[in-house]
Short mmCIF file of C-alpha atoms in Angstrom, two decimals:
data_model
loop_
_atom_site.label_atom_id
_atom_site.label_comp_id
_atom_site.label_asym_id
_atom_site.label_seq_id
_atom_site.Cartn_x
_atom_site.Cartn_y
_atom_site.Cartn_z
CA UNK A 120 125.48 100.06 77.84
CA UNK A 121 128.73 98.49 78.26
CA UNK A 122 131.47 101.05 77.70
CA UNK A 123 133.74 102.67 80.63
CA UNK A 124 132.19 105.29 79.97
CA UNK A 125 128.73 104.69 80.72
CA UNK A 126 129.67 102.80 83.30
CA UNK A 127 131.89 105.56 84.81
CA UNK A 128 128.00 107.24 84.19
CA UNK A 129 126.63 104.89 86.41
CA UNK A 130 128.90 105.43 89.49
CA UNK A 131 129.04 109.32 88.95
CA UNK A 132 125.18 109.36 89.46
CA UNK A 133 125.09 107.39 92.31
CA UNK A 134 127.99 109.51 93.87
CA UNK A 135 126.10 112.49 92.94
CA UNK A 136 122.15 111.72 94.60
CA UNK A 137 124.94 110.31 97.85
CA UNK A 138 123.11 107.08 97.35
CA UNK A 139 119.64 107.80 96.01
CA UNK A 140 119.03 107.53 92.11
CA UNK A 141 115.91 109.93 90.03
CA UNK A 142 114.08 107.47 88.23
CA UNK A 143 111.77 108.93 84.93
CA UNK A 144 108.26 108.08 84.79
CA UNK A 145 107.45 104.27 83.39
CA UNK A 146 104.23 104.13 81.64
CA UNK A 147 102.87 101.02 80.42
CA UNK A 148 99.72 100.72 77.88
CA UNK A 149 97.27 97.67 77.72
CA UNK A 150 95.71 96.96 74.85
CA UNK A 151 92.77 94.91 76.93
CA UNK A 152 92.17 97.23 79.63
CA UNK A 153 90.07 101.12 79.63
CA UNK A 154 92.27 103.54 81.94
CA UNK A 155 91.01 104.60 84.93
CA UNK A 156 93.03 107.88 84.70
CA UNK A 157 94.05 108.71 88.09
CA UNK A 158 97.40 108.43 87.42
CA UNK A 159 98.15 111.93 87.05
CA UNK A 160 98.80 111.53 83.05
CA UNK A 161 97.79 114.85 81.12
CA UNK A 162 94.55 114.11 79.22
CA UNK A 163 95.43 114.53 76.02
CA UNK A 164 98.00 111.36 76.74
CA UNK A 165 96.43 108.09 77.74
CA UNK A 166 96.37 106.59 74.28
CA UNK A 167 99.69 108.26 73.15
CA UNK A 168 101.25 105.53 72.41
CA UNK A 169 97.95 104.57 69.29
CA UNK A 170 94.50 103.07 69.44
CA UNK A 171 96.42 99.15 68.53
CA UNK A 172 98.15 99.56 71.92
CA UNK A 173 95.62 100.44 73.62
CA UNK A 174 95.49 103.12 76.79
CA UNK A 175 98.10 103.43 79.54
CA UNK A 176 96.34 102.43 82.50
CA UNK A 177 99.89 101.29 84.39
CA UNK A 178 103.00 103.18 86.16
CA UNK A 179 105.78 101.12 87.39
CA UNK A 180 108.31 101.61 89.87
CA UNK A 181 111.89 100.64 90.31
CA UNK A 182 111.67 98.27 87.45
CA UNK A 183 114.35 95.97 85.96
CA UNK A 184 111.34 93.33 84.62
CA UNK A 185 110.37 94.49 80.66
CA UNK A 186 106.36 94.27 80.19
CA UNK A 187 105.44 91.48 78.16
CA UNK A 188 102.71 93.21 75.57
CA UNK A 189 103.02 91.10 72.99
CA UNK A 190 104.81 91.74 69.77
CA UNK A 191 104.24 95.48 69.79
CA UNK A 192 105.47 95.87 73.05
CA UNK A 193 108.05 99.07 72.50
CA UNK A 194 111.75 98.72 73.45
CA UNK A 195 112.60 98.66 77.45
CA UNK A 196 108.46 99.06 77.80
CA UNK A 197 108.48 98.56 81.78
CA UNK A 198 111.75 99.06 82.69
CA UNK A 199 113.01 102.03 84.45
CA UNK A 200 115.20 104.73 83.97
CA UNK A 201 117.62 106.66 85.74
CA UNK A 202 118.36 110.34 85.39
CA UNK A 203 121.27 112.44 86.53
CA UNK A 204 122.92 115.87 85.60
CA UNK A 205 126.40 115.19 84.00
CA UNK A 206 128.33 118.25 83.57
CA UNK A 207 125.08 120.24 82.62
CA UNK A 208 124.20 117.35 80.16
CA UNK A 209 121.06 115.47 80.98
CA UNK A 210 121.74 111.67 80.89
CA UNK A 211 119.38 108.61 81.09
CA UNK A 212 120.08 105.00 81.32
CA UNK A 213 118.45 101.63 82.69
CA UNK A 214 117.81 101.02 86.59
CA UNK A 215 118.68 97.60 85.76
CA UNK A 216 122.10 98.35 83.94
CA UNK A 217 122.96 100.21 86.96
CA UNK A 218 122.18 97.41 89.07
CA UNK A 219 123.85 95.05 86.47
CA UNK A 220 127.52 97.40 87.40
CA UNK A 221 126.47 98.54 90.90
CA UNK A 222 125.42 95.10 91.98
CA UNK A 223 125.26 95.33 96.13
CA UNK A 224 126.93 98.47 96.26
CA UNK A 225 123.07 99.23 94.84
CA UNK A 226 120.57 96.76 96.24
CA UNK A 227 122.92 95.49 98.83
CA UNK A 228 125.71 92.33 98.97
CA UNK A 229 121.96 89.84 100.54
CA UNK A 230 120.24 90.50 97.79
CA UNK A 231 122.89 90.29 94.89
CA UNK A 232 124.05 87.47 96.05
CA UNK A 233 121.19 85.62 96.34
CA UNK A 234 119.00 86.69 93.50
CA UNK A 235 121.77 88.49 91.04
CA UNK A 236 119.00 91.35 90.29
CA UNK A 237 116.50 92.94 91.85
CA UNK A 238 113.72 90.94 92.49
CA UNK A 239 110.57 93.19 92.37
CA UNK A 240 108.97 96.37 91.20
CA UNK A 241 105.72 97.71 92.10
CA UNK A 242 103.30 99.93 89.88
CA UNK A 243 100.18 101.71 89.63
CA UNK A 244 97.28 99.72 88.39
CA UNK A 245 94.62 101.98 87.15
CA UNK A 246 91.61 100.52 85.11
CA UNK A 247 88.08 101.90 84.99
CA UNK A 248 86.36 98.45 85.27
CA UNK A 249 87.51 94.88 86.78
CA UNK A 250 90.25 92.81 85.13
CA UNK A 251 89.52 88.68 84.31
CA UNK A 252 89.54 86.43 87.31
CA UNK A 253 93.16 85.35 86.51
CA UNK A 254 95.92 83.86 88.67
CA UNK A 255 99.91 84.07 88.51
CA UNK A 256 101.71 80.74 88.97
CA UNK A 257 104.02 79.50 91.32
CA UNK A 258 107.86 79.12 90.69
CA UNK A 259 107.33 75.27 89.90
CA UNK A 260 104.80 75.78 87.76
CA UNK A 261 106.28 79.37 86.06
CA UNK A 262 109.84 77.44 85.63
CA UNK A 263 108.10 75.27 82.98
CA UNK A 264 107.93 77.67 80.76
CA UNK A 265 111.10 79.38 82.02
CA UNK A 266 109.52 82.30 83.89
CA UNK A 267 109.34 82.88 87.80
CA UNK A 268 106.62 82.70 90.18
CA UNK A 269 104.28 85.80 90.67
CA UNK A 270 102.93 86.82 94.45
CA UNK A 271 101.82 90.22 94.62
CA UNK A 272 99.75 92.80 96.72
CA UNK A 273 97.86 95.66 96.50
CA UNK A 274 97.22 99.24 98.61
CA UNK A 275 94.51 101.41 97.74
CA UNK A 276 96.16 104.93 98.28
CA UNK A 277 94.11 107.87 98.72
CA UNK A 278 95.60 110.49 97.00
CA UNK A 279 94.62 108.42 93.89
CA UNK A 280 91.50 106.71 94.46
CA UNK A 281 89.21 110.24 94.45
CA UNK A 282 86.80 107.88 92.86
CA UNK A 283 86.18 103.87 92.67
CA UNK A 284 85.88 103.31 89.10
CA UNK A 285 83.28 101.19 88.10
CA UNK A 286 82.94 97.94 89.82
CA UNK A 287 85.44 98.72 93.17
CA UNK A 288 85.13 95.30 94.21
CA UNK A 289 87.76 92.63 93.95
CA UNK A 290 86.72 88.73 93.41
CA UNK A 291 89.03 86.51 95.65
CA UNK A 292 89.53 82.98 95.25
CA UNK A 293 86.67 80.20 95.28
CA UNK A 294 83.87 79.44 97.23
CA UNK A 295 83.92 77.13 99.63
CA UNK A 296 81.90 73.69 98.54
CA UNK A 297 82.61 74.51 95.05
CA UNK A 298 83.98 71.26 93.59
CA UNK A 299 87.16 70.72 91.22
CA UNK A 300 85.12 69.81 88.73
CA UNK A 301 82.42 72.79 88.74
CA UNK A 302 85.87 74.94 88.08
CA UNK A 303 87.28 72.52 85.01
CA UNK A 304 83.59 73.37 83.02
CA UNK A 305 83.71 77.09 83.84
CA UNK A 306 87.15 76.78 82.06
CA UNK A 307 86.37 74.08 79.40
CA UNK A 308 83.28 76.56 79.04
CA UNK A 309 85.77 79.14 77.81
CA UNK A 310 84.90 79.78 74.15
CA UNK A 311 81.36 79.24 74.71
CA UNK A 312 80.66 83.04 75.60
CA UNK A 313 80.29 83.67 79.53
CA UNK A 314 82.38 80.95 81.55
CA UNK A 315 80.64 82.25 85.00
CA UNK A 316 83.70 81.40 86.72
CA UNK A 317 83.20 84.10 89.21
CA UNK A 318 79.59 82.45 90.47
CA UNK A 319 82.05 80.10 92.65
CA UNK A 320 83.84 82.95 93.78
CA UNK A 321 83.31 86.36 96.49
CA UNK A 322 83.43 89.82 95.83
CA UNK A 323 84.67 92.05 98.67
CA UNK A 324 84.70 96.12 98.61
CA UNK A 325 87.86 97.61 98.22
CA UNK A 326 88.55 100.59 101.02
CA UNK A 327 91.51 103.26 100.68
CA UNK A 328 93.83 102.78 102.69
CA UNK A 329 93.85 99.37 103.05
CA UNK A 330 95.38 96.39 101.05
CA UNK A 331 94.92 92.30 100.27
CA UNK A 332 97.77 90.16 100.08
CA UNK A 333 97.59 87.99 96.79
CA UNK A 334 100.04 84.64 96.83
CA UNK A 335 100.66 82.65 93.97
CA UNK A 336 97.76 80.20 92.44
CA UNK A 337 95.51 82.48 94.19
CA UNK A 338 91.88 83.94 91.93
CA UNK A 339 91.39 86.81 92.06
CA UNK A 340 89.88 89.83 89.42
CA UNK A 341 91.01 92.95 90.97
CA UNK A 342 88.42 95.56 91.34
CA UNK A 343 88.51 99.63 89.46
CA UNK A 344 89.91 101.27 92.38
CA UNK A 345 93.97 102.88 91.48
CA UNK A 346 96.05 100.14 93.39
CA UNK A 347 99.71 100.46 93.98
CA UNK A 348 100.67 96.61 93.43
CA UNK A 349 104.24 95.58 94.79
CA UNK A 350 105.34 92.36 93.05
CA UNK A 351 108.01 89.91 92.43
CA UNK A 352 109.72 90.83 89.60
CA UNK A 353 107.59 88.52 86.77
CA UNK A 354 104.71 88.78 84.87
CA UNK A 355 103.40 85.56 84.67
CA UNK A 356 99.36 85.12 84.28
CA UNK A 357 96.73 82.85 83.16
CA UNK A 358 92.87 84.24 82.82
CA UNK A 359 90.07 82.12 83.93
CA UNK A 360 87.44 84.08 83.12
CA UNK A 361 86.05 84.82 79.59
CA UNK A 362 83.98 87.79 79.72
CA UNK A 363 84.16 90.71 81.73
CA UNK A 364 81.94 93.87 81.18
CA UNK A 365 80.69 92.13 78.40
CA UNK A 366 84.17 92.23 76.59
CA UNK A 367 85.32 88.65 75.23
CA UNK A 368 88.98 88.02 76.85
CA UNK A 369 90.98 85.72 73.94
CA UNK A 370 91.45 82.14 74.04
CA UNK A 371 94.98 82.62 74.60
CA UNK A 372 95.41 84.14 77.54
CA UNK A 373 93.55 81.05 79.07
CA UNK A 374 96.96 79.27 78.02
CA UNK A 375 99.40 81.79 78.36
CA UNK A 376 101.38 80.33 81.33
CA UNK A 377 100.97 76.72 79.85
CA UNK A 378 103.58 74.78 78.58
CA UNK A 379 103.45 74.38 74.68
CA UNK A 380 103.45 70.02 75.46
CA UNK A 381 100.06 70.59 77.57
CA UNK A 382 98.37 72.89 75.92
CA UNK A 383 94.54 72.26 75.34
CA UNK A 384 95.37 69.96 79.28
CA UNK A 385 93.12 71.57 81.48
CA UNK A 386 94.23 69.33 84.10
CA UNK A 387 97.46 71.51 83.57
CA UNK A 388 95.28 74.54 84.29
CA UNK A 389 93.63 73.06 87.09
CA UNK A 390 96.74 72.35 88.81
CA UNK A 391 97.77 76.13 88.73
CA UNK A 392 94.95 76.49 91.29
CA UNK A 393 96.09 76.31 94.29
CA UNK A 394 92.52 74.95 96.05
CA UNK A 395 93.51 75.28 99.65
CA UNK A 396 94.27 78.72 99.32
CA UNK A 397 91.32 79.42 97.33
CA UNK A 398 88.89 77.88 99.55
CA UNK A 399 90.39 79.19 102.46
CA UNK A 400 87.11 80.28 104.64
CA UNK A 401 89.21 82.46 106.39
CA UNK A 402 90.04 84.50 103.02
CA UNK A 403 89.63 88.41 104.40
CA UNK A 404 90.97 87.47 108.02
CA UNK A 405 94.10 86.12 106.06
CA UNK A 406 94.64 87.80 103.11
CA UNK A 407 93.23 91.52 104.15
CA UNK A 408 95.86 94.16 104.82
CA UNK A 409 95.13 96.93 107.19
CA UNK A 410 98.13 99.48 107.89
CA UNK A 411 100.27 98.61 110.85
CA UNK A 412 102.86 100.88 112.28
CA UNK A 413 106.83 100.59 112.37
CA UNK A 414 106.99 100.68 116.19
CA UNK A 415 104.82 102.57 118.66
CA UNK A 416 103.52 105.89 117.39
CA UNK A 417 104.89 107.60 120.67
CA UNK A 418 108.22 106.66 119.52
CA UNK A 419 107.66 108.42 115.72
CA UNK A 420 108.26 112.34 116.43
CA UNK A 421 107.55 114.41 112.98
CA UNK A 422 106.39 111.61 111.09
CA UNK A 423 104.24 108.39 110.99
CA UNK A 424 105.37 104.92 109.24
CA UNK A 425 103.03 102.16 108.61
CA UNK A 426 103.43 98.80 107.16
CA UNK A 427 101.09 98.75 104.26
CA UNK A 428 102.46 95.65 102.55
CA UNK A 429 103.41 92.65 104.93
CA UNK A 430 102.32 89.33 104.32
CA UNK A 431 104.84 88.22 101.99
CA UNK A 432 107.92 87.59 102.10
CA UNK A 433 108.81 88.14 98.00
CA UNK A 434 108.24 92.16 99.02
CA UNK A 435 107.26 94.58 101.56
CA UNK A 436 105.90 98.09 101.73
CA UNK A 437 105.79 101.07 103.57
CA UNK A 438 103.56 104.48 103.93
CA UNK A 439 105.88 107.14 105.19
CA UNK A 440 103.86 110.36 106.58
CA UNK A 441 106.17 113.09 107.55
CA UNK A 442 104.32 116.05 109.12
CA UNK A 443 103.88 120.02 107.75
CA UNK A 444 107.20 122.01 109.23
CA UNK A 445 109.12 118.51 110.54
CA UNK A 446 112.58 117.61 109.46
CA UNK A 447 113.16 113.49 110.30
CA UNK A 448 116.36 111.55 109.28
CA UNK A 449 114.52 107.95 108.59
CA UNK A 450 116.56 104.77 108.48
CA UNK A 451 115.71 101.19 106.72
CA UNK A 452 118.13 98.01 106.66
CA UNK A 453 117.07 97.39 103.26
CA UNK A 454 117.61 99.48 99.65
CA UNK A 455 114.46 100.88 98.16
CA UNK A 456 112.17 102.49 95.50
CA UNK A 457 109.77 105.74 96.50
CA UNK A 458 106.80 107.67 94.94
CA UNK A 459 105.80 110.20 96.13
CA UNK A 460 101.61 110.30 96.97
CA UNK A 461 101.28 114.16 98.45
CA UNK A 462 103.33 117.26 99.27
CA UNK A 463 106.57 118.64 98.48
CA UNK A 464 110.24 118.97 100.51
CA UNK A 465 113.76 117.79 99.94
CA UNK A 466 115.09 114.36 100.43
CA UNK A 467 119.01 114.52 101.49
CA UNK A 468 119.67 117.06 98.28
CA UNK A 469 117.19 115.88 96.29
CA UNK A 470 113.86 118.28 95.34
CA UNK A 471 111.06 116.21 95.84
CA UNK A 472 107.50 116.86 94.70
CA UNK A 473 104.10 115.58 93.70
CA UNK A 474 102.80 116.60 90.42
CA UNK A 475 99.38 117.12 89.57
CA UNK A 476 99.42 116.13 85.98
CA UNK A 477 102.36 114.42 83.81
CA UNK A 478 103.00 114.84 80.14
CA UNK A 479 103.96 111.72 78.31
CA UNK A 480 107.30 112.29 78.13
CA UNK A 481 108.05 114.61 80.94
CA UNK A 482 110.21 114.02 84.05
CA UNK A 483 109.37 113.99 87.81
CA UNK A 484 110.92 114.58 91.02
CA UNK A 485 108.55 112.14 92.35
CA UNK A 486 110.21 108.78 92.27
CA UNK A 487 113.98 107.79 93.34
CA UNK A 488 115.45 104.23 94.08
CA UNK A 489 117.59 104.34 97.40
CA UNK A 490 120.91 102.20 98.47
CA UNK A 491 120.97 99.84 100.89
CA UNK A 492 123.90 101.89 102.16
CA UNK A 493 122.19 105.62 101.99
CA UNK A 494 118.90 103.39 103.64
CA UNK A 495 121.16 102.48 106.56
CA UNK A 496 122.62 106.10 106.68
CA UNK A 497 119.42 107.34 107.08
CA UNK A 498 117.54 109.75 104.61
CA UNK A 499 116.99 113.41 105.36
CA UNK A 500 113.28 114.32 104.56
CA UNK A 501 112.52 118.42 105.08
CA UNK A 502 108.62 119.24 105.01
CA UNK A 503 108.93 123.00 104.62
CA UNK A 504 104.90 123.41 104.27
CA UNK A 505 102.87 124.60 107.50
CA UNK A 506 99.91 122.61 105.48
CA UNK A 507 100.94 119.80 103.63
CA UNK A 508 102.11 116.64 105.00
CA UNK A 509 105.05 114.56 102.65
CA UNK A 510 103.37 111.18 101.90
CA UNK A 511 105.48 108.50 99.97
CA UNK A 512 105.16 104.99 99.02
CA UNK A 513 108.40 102.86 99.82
CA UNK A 514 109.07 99.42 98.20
CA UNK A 515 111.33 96.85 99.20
CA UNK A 516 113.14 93.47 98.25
CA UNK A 517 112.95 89.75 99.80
CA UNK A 518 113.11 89.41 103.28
CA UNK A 519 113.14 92.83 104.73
CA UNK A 520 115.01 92.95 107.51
CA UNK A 521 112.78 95.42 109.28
CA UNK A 522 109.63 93.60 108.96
CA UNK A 523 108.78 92.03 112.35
CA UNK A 524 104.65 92.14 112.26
#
């Protein structure tokens, strides 16, 4: 991806979407998890990719982080794609090669040159049952084994979440009076069938259109329900628990974020914990997300903005509603990925639309990435239905300067 031309590629397309790249659909197969399908893939395609893979219960967004599947993981699996019209030919190359040549012309000069990249991507996570109580390390711990840190968050939208799956209940953290130790046997207990990890832990319902906020060292095994799960740019784990719907979860995966000189330490894995968090009795008032607008609603004519994502400061994200027949220019101080959850319209030139089903394979006008410089412009959304509102999903970087909650 290094010759003038493609790189000449690269700065045609973003002079051609003025500032706003197509991205293809990014589907991502797990060989350990049963697909919830609600993410609008045609029927026939969940296991496309072979039984040995497993189903594709995963869409990511604005991705420049590859999935780590292990060693059949297929080439750029996770990473994003950008699609433009050149001279009537239809070419495709790597969100994060354009940010690679673009660099803050892209995300924006704060964000290059701090991080170099960008520094998150979001996804759809859509299983039928509950993964592993599992947490994601911190950046001290991650760094030992030369990865980065892991908060996330999750938003239950619900144009996707027509049903719960089949435990819609998320386990977060531990509960309080548990000891350090009762935790170390529930994971020294790990090959010996069913660690019970989760009886020190609590269960709370998941409810569209609301979110949790989960930092790093945090426990948690998320629920069934479709989540749309903005993250910083890593995938760093370590599962706690070893059975789950009665299916065994491998040995390894305790140890997967463990440094090769400590593994078989579970002092090592107990120090991933972070126990203050976990214990927090204060874990829903905390960690809970419910939508909170941009600014007063008086002020939004046409449309209606609310914070969906906002408790950490690795990512934010926003719910953008614009109403059936309105026309709204909407500004952000910050460059941006979008899906689109319901309706159809035009963004600046762009068609935009929300499929009902997606062939492996097929492209979308349903997800772009957008400039920090077109996001300061403003973007042009047209509803031209008398019926259907527009609702998209935006995701953003570090330290967004619009996020004053």
């Amino acid at each position: 991806m290094e010759t003038t031309s493609t790189l000449s590629v690269i700065e045609k397309a973003l002079e051609q979407g003025k500032g706003v790249l197509r991205l293809t659909p990014t589907w991502v197969p797990r060989s350990f998890c049963v697909p919830g399908r609600r993410i609008k893939l045609h029927p026939d395609d969940y296991y496309v990719l072979g039984g040995e893979r497993g189903g594709i219960d995963e869409r990511w967004f604005s991705s420049t982080t590859p999935a780590k599947n292990g060693p059949l993981t297929g080439e750029n699996e996770g990473l994003s794609h950008v699609v433009f019209n050149d001279n009537g030919q239809e070419v495709q190359f790597l969100l994060k090669d354009a940010v690679s040549e673009l660099k803050g012309e892209l995300i924006g000069d704060r964000l290059w040159n701090e991080y170099g990249a960008w520094p998150m991507y979001s996804k759809f996570f859509d299983n039928m049952g509950p993964l592993p109580h599992h947490l994601h390390h911190n950046d001290e711990q991650a760094a030992l084994i030369g990865q980065l840190g892991k908060p996330e968050a999750y938003y239950f939208p619900p144009q996707v979440n027509n049903h719960g799956g089949d435990f819609p209940y998320t386990f977060f953290g531990i509960a309080p009076g548990t000891s350090k130790e009762q935790i170390k046997e529930c994971l020294q207990n790990f090959t010996k069938g069913d660690n019970k990890i989760t009886n020190y832990s609590s269960a709370y319902r998941l409810e569209p259109g609301t979110g949790w906020d989960v930092p790093p060292g945090l426990l948690h095994a998320p629920g069934s329900m479709c989540t749309y799960e903005p993250q910083k740019a890593s995938d760093v784990f370590a599962m706690y628990q070893s059975l789950v719907n009665e299916a065994i979860i491998p040995e390894e995966l305790l140890w997967n974020g463990t440094p090769k000189d400590r593994m078989g330490d579970y002092d090592q894995l107990m120090e991933a914990i972070d126990w203050d968090l976990n214990v927090d009795p204060q874990m829903m008032a905390n960690r809970f997300m419910k939508p909170k607008p941009v600014r007063p609603l008086e002020e939004m004519e046409g449309y209606v903005e609310t914070w969906v994502c906002y408790k950490s400061d690795a990512f934010s994200a926003k719910e953008l509603t614009v109403l059936p027949g309105q026309t709204v220019t909407i500004k952000d101080s910050a460059a941006y990925g979008l899906i689109m959850m319901q309706g159809h319209g035009k963004l600046n030139d762009w068609d935009i639309e929300t499929p009902t089903m997606i062939r492996y394979g097929q492209l979308t006008n349903d997800e772009f990435f957008v400039s920090e410089k077109a996001a300061l412009e403003g973007v042009t959304i047209v509803n031209a239905s008398s019926t259907d509102p527009i609702v998209m999903l935006k995701h953003f970087g570090p330290a967004n300067p619009d996020l004053v909650i």
